[in-house]
Coordinates of C-alpha atoms in Angstrom, one line a residue:
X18 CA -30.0 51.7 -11.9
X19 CA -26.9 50.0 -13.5
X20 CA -26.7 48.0 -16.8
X21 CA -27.3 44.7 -14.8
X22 CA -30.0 46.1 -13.3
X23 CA -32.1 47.1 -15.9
X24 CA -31.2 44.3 -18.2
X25 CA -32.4 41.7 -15.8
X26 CA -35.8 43.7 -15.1
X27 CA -34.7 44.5 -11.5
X28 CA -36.3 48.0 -12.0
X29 CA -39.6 46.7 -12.7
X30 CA -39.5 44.1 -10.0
X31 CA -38.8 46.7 -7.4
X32 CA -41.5 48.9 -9.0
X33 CA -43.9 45.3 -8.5
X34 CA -43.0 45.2 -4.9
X35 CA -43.1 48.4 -3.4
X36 CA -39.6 49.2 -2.8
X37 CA -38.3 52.6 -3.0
X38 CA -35.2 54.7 -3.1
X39 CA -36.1 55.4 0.9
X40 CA -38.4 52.7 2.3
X41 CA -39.4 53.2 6.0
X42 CA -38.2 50.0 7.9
X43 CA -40.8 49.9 11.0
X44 CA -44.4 48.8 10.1
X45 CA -47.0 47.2 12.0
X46 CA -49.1 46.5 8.8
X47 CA -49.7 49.2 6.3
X48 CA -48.8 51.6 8.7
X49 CA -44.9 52.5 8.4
X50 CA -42.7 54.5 10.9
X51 CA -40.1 56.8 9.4
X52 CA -36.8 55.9 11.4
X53 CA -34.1 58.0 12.5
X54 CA -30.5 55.7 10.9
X55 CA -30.5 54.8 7.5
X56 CA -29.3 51.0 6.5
X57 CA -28.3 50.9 2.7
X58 CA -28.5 47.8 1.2
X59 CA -25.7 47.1 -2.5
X60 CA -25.8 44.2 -4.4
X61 CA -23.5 41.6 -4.3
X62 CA -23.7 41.2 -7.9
X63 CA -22.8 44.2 -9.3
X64 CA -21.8 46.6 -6.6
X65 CA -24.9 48.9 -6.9
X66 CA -26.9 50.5 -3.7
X67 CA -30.4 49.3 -4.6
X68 CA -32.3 51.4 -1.8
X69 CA -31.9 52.3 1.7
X70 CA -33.9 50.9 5.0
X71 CA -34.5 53.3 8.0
X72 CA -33.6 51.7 11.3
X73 CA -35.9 51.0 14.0
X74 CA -35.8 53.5 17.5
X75 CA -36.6 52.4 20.5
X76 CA -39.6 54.4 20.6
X77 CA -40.7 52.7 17.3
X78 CA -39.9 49.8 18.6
X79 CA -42.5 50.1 21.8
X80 CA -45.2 51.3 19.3
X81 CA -44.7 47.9 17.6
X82 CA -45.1 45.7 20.2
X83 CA -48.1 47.8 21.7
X84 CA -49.6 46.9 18.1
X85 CA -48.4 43.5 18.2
X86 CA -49.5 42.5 21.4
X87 CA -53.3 44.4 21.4
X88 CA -53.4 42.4 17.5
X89 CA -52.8 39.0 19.4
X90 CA -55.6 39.6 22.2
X91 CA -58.2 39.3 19.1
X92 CA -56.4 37.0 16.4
X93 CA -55.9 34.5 19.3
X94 CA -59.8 34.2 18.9
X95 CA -60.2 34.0 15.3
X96 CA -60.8 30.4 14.7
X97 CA -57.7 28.3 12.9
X98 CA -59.4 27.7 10.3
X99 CA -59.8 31.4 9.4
X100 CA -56.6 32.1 9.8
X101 CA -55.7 29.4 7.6
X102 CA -57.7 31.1 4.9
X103 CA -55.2 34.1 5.9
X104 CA -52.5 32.2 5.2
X105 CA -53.9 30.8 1.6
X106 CA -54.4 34.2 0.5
X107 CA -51.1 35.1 1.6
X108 CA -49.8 32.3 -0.8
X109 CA -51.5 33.1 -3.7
X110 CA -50.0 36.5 -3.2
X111 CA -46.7 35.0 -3.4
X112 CA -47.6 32.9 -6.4
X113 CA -48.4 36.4 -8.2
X114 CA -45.3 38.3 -7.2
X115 CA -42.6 35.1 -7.4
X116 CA -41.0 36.0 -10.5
X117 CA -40.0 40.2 -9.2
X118 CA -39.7 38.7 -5.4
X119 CA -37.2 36.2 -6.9
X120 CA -35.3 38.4 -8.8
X121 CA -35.1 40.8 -5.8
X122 CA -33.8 37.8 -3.6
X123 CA -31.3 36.6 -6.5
X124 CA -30.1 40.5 -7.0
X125 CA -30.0 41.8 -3.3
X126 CA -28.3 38.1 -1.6
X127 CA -26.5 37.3 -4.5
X128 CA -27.9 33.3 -5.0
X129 CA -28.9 32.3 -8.2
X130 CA -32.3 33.2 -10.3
X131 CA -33.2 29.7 -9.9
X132 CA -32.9 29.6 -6.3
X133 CA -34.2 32.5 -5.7
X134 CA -37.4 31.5 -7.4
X135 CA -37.2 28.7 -5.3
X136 CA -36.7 30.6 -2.3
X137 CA -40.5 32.2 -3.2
X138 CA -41.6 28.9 -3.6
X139 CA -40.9 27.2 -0.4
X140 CA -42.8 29.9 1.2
X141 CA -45.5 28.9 -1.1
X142 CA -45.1 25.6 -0.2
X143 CA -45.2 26.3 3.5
X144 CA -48.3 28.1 3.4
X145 CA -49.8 25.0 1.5
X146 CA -48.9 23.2 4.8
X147 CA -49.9 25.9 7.3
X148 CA -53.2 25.8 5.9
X149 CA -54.1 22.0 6.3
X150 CA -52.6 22.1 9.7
X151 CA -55.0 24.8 10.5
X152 CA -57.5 22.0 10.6
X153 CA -55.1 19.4 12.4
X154 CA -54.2 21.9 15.8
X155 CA -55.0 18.4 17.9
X156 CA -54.0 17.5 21.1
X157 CA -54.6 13.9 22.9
X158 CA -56.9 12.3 25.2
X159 CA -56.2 10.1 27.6
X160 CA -57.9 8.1 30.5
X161 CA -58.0 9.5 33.9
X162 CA -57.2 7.0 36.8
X163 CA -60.0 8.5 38.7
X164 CA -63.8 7.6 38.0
X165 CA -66.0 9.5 36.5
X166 CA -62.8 11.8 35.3
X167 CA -61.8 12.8 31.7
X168 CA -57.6 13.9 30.6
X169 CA -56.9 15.7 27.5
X170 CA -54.6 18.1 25.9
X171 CA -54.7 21.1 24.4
X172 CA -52.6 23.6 23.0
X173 CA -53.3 27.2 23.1
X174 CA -51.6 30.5 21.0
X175 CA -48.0 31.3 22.5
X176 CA -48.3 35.0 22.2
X177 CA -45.8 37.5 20.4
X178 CA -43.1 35.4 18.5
X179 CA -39.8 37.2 17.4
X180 CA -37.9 36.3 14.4
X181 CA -34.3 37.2 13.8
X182 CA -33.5 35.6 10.1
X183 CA -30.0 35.8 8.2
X184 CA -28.7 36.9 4.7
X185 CA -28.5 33.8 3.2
X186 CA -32.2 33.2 3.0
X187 CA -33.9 36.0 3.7
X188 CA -37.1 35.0 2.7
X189 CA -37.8 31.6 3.0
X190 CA -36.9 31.2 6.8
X191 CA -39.1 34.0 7.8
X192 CA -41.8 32.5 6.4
X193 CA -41.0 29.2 7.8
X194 CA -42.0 30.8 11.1
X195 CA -44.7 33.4 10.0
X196 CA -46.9 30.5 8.1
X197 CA -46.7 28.5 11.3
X198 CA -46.8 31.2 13.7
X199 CA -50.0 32.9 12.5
X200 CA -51.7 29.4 11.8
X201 CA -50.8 28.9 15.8
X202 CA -52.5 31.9 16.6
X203 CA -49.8 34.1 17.5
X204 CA -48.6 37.8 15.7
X205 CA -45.4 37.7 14.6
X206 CA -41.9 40.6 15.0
X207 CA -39.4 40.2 12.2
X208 CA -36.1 41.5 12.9
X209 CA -34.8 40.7 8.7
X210 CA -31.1 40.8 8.3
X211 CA -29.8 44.0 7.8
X212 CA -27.5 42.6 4.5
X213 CA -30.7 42.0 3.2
X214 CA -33.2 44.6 4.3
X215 CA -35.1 45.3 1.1
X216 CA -36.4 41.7 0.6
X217 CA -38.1 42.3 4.5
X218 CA -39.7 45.4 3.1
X219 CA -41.3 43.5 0.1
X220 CA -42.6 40.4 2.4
X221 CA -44.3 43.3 4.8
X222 CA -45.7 44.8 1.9
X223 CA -47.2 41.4 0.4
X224 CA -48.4 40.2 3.9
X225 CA -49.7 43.7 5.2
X226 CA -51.9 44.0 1.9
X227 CA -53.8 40.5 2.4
X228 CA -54.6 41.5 6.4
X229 CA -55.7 45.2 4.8
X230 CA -58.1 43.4 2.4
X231 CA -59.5 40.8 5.4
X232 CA -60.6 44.1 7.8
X233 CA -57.8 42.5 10.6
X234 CA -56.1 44.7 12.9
X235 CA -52.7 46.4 12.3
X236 CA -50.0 44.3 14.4
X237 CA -50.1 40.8 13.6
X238 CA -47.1 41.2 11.1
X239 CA -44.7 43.6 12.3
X240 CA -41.6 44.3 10.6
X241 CA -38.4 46.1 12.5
X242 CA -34.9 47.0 11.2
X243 CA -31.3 47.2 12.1
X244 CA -27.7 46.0 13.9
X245 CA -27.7 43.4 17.0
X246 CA -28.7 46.5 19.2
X247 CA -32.3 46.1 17.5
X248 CA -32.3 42.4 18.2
X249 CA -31.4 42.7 21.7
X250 CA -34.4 45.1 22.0
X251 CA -36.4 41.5 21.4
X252 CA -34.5 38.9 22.9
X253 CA -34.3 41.1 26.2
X254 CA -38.5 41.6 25.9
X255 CA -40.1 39.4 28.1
X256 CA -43.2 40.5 26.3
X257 CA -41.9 37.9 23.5
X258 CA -42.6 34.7 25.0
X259 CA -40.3 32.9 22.1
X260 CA -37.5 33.7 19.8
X261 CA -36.7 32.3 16.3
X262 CA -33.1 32.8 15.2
X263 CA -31.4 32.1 12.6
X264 CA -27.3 32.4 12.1
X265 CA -24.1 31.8 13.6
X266 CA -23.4 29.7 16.1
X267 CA -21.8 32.5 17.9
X268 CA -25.4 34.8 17.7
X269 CA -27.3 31.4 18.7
X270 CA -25.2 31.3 21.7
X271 CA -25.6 35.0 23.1
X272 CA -29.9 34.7 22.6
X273 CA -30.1 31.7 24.0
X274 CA -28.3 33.1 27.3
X275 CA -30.3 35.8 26.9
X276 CA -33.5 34.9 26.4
X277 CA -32.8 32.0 29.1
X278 CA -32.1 34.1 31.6
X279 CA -35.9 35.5 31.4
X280 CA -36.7 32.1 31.1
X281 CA -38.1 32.5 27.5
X282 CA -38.5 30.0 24.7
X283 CA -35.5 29.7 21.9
X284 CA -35.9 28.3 18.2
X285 CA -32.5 28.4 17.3
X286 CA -31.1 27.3 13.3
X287 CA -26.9 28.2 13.9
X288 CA -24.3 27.2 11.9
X289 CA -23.6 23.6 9.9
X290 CA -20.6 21.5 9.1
X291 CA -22.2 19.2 6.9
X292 CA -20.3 16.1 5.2
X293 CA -21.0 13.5 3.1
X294 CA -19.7 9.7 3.2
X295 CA -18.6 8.4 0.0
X296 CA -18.8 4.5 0.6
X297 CA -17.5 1.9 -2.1
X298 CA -20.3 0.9 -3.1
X299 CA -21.4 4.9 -4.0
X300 CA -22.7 6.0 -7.4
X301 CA -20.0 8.1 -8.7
X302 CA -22.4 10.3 -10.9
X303 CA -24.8 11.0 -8.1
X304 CA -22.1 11.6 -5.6
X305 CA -20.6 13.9 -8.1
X306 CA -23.6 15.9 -8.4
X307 CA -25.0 15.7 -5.0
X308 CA -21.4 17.3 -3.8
X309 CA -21.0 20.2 -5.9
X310 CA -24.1 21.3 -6.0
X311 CA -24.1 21.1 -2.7
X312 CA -20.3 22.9 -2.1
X313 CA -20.8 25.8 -4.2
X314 CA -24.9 26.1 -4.3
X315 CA -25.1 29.4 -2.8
X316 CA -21.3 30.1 -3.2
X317 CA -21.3 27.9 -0.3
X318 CA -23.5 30.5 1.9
X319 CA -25.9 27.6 2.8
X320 CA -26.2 26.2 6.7
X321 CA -26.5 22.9 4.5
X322 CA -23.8 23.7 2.5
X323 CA -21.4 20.8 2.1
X324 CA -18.1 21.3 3.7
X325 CA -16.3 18.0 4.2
X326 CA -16.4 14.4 2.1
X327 CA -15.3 11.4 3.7
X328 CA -14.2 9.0 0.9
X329 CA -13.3 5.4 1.0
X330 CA -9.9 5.3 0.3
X331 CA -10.6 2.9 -2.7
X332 CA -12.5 5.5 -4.0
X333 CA -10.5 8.3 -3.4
X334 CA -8.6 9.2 -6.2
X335 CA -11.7 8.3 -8.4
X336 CA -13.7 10.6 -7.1
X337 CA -11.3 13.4 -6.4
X338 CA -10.4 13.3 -10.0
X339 CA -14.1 13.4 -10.8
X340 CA -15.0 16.3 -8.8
X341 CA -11.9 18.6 -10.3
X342 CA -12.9 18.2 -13.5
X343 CA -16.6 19.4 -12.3
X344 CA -15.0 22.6 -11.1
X345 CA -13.6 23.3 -13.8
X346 CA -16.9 23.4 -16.1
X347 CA -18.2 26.0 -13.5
X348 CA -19.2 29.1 -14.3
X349 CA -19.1 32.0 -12.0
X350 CA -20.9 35.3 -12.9
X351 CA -24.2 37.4 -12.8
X352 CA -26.3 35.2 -10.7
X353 CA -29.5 36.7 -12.8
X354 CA -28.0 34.9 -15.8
X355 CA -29.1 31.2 -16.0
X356 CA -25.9 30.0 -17.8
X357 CA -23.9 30.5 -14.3
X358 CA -23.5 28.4 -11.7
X359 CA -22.4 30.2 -9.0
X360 CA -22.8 33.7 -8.0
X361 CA -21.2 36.0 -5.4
X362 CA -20.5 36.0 -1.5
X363 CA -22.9 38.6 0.3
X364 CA -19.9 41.3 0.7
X365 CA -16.5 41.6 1.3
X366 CA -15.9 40.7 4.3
X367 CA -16.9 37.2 3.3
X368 CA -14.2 37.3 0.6
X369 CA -11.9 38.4 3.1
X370 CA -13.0 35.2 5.3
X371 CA -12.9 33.1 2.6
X372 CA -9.6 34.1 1.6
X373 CA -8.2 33.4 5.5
X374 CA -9.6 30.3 5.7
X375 CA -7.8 29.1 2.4
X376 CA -4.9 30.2 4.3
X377 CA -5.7 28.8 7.3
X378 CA -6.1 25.0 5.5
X379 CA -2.5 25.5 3.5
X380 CA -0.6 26.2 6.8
X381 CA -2.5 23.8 9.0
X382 CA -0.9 21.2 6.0
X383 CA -3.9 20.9 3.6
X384 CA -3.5 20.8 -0.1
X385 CA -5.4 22.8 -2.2
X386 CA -6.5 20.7 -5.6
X387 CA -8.5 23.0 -6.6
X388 CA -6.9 27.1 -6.1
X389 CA -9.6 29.7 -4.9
X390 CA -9.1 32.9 -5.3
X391 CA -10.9 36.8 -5.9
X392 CA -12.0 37.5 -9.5
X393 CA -11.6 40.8 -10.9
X394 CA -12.4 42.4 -14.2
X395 CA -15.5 42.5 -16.6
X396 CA -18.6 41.3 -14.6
X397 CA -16.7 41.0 -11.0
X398 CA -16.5 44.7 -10.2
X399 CA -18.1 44.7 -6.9
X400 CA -15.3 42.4 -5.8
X401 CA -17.4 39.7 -3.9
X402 CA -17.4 36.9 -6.5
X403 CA -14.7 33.8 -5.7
X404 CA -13.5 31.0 -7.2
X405 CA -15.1 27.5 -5.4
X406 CA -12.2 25.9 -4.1
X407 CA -11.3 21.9 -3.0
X408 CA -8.8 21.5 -0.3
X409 CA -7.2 18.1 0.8
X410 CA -7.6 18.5 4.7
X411 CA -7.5 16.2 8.1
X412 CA -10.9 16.1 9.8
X413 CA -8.5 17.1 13.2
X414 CA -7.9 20.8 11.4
X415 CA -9.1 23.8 13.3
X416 CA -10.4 25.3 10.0
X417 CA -12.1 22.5 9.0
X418 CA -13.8 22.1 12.9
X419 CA -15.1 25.9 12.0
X420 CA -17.9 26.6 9.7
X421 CA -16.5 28.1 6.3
X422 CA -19.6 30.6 5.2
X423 CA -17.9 30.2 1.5
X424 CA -17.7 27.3 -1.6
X425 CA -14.6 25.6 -0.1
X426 CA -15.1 21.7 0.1
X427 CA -12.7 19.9 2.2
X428 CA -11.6 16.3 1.0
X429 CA -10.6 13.1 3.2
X430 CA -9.5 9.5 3.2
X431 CA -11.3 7.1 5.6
X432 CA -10.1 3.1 5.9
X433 CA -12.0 -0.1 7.1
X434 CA -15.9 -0.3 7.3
X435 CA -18.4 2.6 7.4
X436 CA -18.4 3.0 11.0
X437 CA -15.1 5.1 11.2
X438 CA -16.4 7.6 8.2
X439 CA -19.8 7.8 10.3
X440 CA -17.1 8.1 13.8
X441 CA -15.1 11.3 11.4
X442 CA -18.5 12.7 10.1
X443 CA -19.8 13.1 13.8
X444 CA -16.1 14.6 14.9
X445 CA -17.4 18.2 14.7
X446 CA -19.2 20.5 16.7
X447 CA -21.8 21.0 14.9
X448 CA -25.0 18.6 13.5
X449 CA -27.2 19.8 11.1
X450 CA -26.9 18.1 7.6
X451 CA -25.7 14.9 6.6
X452 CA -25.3 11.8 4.1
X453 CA -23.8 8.7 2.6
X454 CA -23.9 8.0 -0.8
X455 CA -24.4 4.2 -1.2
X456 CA -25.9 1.2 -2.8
X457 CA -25.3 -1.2 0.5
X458 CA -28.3 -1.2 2.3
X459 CA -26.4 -2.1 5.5
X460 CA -24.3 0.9 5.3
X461 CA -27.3 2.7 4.8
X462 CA -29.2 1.3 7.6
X463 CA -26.1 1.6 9.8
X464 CA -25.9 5.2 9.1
X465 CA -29.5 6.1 10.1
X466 CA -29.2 4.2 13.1
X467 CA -29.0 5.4 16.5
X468 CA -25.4 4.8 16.8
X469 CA -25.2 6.6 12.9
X470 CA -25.1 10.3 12.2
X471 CA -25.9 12.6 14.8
X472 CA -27.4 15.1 12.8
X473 CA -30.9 16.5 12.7
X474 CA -30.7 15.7 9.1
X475 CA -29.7 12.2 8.0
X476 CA -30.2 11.9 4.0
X477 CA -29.3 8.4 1.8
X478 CA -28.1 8.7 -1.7
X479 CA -28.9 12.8 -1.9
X480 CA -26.5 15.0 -1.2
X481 CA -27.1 17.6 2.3
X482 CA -28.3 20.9 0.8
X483 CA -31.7 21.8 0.7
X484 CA -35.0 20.6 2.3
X485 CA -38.6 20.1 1.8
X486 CA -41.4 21.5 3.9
X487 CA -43.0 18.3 5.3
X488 CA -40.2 17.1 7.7
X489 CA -39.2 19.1 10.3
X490 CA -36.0 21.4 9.8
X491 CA -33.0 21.8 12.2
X492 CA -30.1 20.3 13.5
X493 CA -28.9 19.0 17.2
X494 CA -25.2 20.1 19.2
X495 CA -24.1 23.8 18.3
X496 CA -26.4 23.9 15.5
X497 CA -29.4 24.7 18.2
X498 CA -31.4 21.8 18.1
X499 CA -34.4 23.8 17.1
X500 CA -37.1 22.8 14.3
X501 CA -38.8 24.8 11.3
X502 CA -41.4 24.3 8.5
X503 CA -42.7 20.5 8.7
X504 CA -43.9 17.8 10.7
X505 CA -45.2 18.5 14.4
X506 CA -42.9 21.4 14.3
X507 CA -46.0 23.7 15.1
X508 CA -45.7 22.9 18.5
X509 CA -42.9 25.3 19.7
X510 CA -45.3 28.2 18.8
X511 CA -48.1 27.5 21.2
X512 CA -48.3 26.2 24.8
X513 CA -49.4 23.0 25.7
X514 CA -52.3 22.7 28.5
X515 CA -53.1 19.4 30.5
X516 CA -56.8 19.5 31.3
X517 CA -58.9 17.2 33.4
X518 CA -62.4 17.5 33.8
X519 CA -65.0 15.7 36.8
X520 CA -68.2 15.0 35.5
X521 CA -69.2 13.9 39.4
X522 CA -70.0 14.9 42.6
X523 CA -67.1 13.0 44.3
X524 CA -63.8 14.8 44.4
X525 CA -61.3 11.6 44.5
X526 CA -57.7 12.8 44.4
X527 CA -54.7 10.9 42.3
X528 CA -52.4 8.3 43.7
X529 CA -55.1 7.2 45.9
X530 CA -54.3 10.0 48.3
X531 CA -57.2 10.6 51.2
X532 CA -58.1 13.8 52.4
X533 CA -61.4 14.0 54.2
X534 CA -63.3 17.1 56.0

């Protein structure tokens, strides 16, 4: 274990967890399949391999979903409420093992301690929601046009749903959908990514140990790892009525065709160009905050991450000014170490995109205000920590049209009233996060209007990263237009059912329609 390691406790939070040198990576429950490939997974922060994952076969896949689909024909029954209770124990679990769980998200991803920790506690917080909605699973009722007739809705369990999550949270997400999920009735497949296969490992553990201690059959969390070639195993499985992915927009697009053409369900969370608008009549403090925090939170490795500000051009040099000096008090380093601000990217070949896209913004005829770059020496030897970076740039840009998956913040002017920074904000492909920073109420009314943003996240006076658990989570164009964690989100993992019910001994049909024998 290296020097970070052990003087962080990381040691003793694997030892808290479960996690091994070796750790099988297929597991209905407590019952673990050996593999055949090994995945090993190095921290971003120091370089170190902290363990290795076995892969999942196809064979080992099939004995999962045998598992997972008998587990369902029995936890289907279990009434919500019960499986609530499930859920609660789940996330006292959770509130026992934060602190390790944390540490092992911070030291295997590469975010911050702090968000780490708070990583572990949005699951918390999700299965505080899950388990009041166990008791709120309603559907409608509505009068039937028919005498003596009665219309209502239900909705029933979906079935097997498969989750494909990403590095950047690979907790949280997964637990987004699991919470839900079992609440709904259904047994969940977790496909974790494979940058961050140890933290998938630790959830099975936590998750497999509460079902253990209720008596419930093996399969209704099943864990699998490895490459795409694993995830295509799902998305090709018509067993699994829905998908949950999370990632690129590139990924979203080849599941969605996939699972479409089998005419399965998609949850899809892709990729996020996120801006704020920086009005006259913004706070300069807030907006100062709200920005960098969200530009470099995560070294930039957030779908929420901001990636563009549209300033007023009265503003402009104000705030620009503002914002340079902020980088400069930055600190980049251990991400374990609560002094730093900003840790690592996930590997190398993020530096190496990073780096291009730097490139990319001089040549396209951006000005770089604040110069990136790759630290090395004392503290940077696994060669993945950058320096966050603020590039004058044209919305037009190719790079800036792209998704950057790194702390580089592009900066431009917009003239006249807030329509045109609302008309440049919606100029990308994408629409998940969003914001203005104002004190005008019109501006701020204007933006959340239905000819304002287009995003599936619309925020006033915060900046775009980060989200809580009781509104619905997603974004609309190539971002997927799927929804997570709050709200009536449930919905997606169950199937609705129209029911209508005669209570005589007439059999009218609808529309008036006669048919007599």
């Amino acid at each position: 274990m290296s020097t970070v390691a052990t003087s962080f406790g990381i040691e003793e939070a694997l030892q808290q967890l479960g996690i091994q040198e070796i750790n099988y990576g297929t597991s209905t429950g407590n019952s673990w399949m050996p593999g055949d490939q090994l995945i090993a997974s190095y921290s971003p922060v120091d370089g170190s391999l902290i363990g290795k994952v076995t892969s999942t076969s196809k064979e080992e896949y099939e004995a999962v979903m045998k598992a997972a689909t008998t587990a369902f024909k029995s936890w289907r029954t279990t009434p919500a409420p019960l499986r609530g209770e499930i859920v609660r124990q789940f996330g006292d679990e959770l509130r026992r093992l934060k602190e390790p769980l944390g540490k092992l998200v911070s030291y295997e991803m590469g975010k911050s301690y702090q968000e780490g920790l708070g990583e572990v506690q949005e699951m918390i917080d999700i299965c505080d929601f899950a388990v009041g909605l166990s008791r709120q699973l309603h559907g409608l009722t509505m009068h039937s046009e028919r005498p003596g007739h009665r219309m209502y809705e239900q909705y029933h369990p979906l079935g097997v749903v498969g989750i494909i999550s990403a590095f950047n949270f690979p907790v949280a997400v997964w637990s987004w959908n699991t919470a839900l999920a079992w609440i709904c009735g259904d047994v969940c497949v977790w496909k974790p990514s494979e940058k961050a296969p140890l933290c998938g490992i630790a959830c099975q553990k936590i998750a497999a140990k509460v079902f253990a201690k209720n008596d419930l059959p093996e399969g209704i969390s099943c864990l699998i790892n490895g490459d795409y070639h694993v995830g295509e195993m799902m998305t090709t499985d018509t067993r699994i009525p829905l998908i949950s992915a999370t990632g690129s927009t590139r990924m979203g697009k080849i599941v969605s065709k996939t699972v479409g053409e089998r005419l399965g369900k998609s949850l899809l969370e892709l990729g996020g160009n996120n801006a704020i608008i920086v009005t006259p009549d913004a706070d300069l403090k807030m907006t100062v905050i709200g920005a960098v925090f969200g530009a470099v939170g995560t070294a930039g490795q957030r779908c929420t991450s901001t990636r563009r500000l549209i300033i007023h051009e009265s503003m402009y040099d104000q705030v620009k000014d503002a914002l340079v000096a902020a980088y400069n008090q930055l600190r980049i380093g251990n991400p374990l170490d609560e002094n730093n601000h900003v840790g690592p990217l996930i590997d190398k070949d993020a530096v190496a995109m990073y780096n291009k896209a730097l490139e990319k913004v001089v040549e396209e005829g951006g000005t770089l205000l604040v110069e990136g770059g790759v630290l090395q020496g004392e503290g940077y030897e696994s060669g993945c920590y950058v320096k966050p970076a603020i590039a004058e740039a044209k919305n037009s840009f190719e790079i800036v049209q792209h998704e950057t998956f790194a702390p580089v913040l592009y900066l431009m002017k917009y003239s006249g009233d807030v329509e045109n920074a609302i008309a440049l904000q919606n100029g990308v492909a994408q629409g998940l996060s969003s914001a203005i920073m104002t004190n005008n109420l019109r501006e701020a009314e204007r933006f959340l209007s239905h000819a304002g943003s287009d995003c599936g996240i619309a925020n006033v006076n915060i900046g775009t990263s980060g989200a809580e658990i009781g509104g619905a989570f997603g974004g609309e164009k190539e971002t997927g237009g799927g929804r997570e964690s709050g709200s009536d989100a449930w919905k997606v993992y169950m199937r609705r059912q129209t029911n209508t019910i005669n209570y005589t001994t007439n059999l009218p049909l609808a529309q008036g329609i006669k048919f007599d024998l």
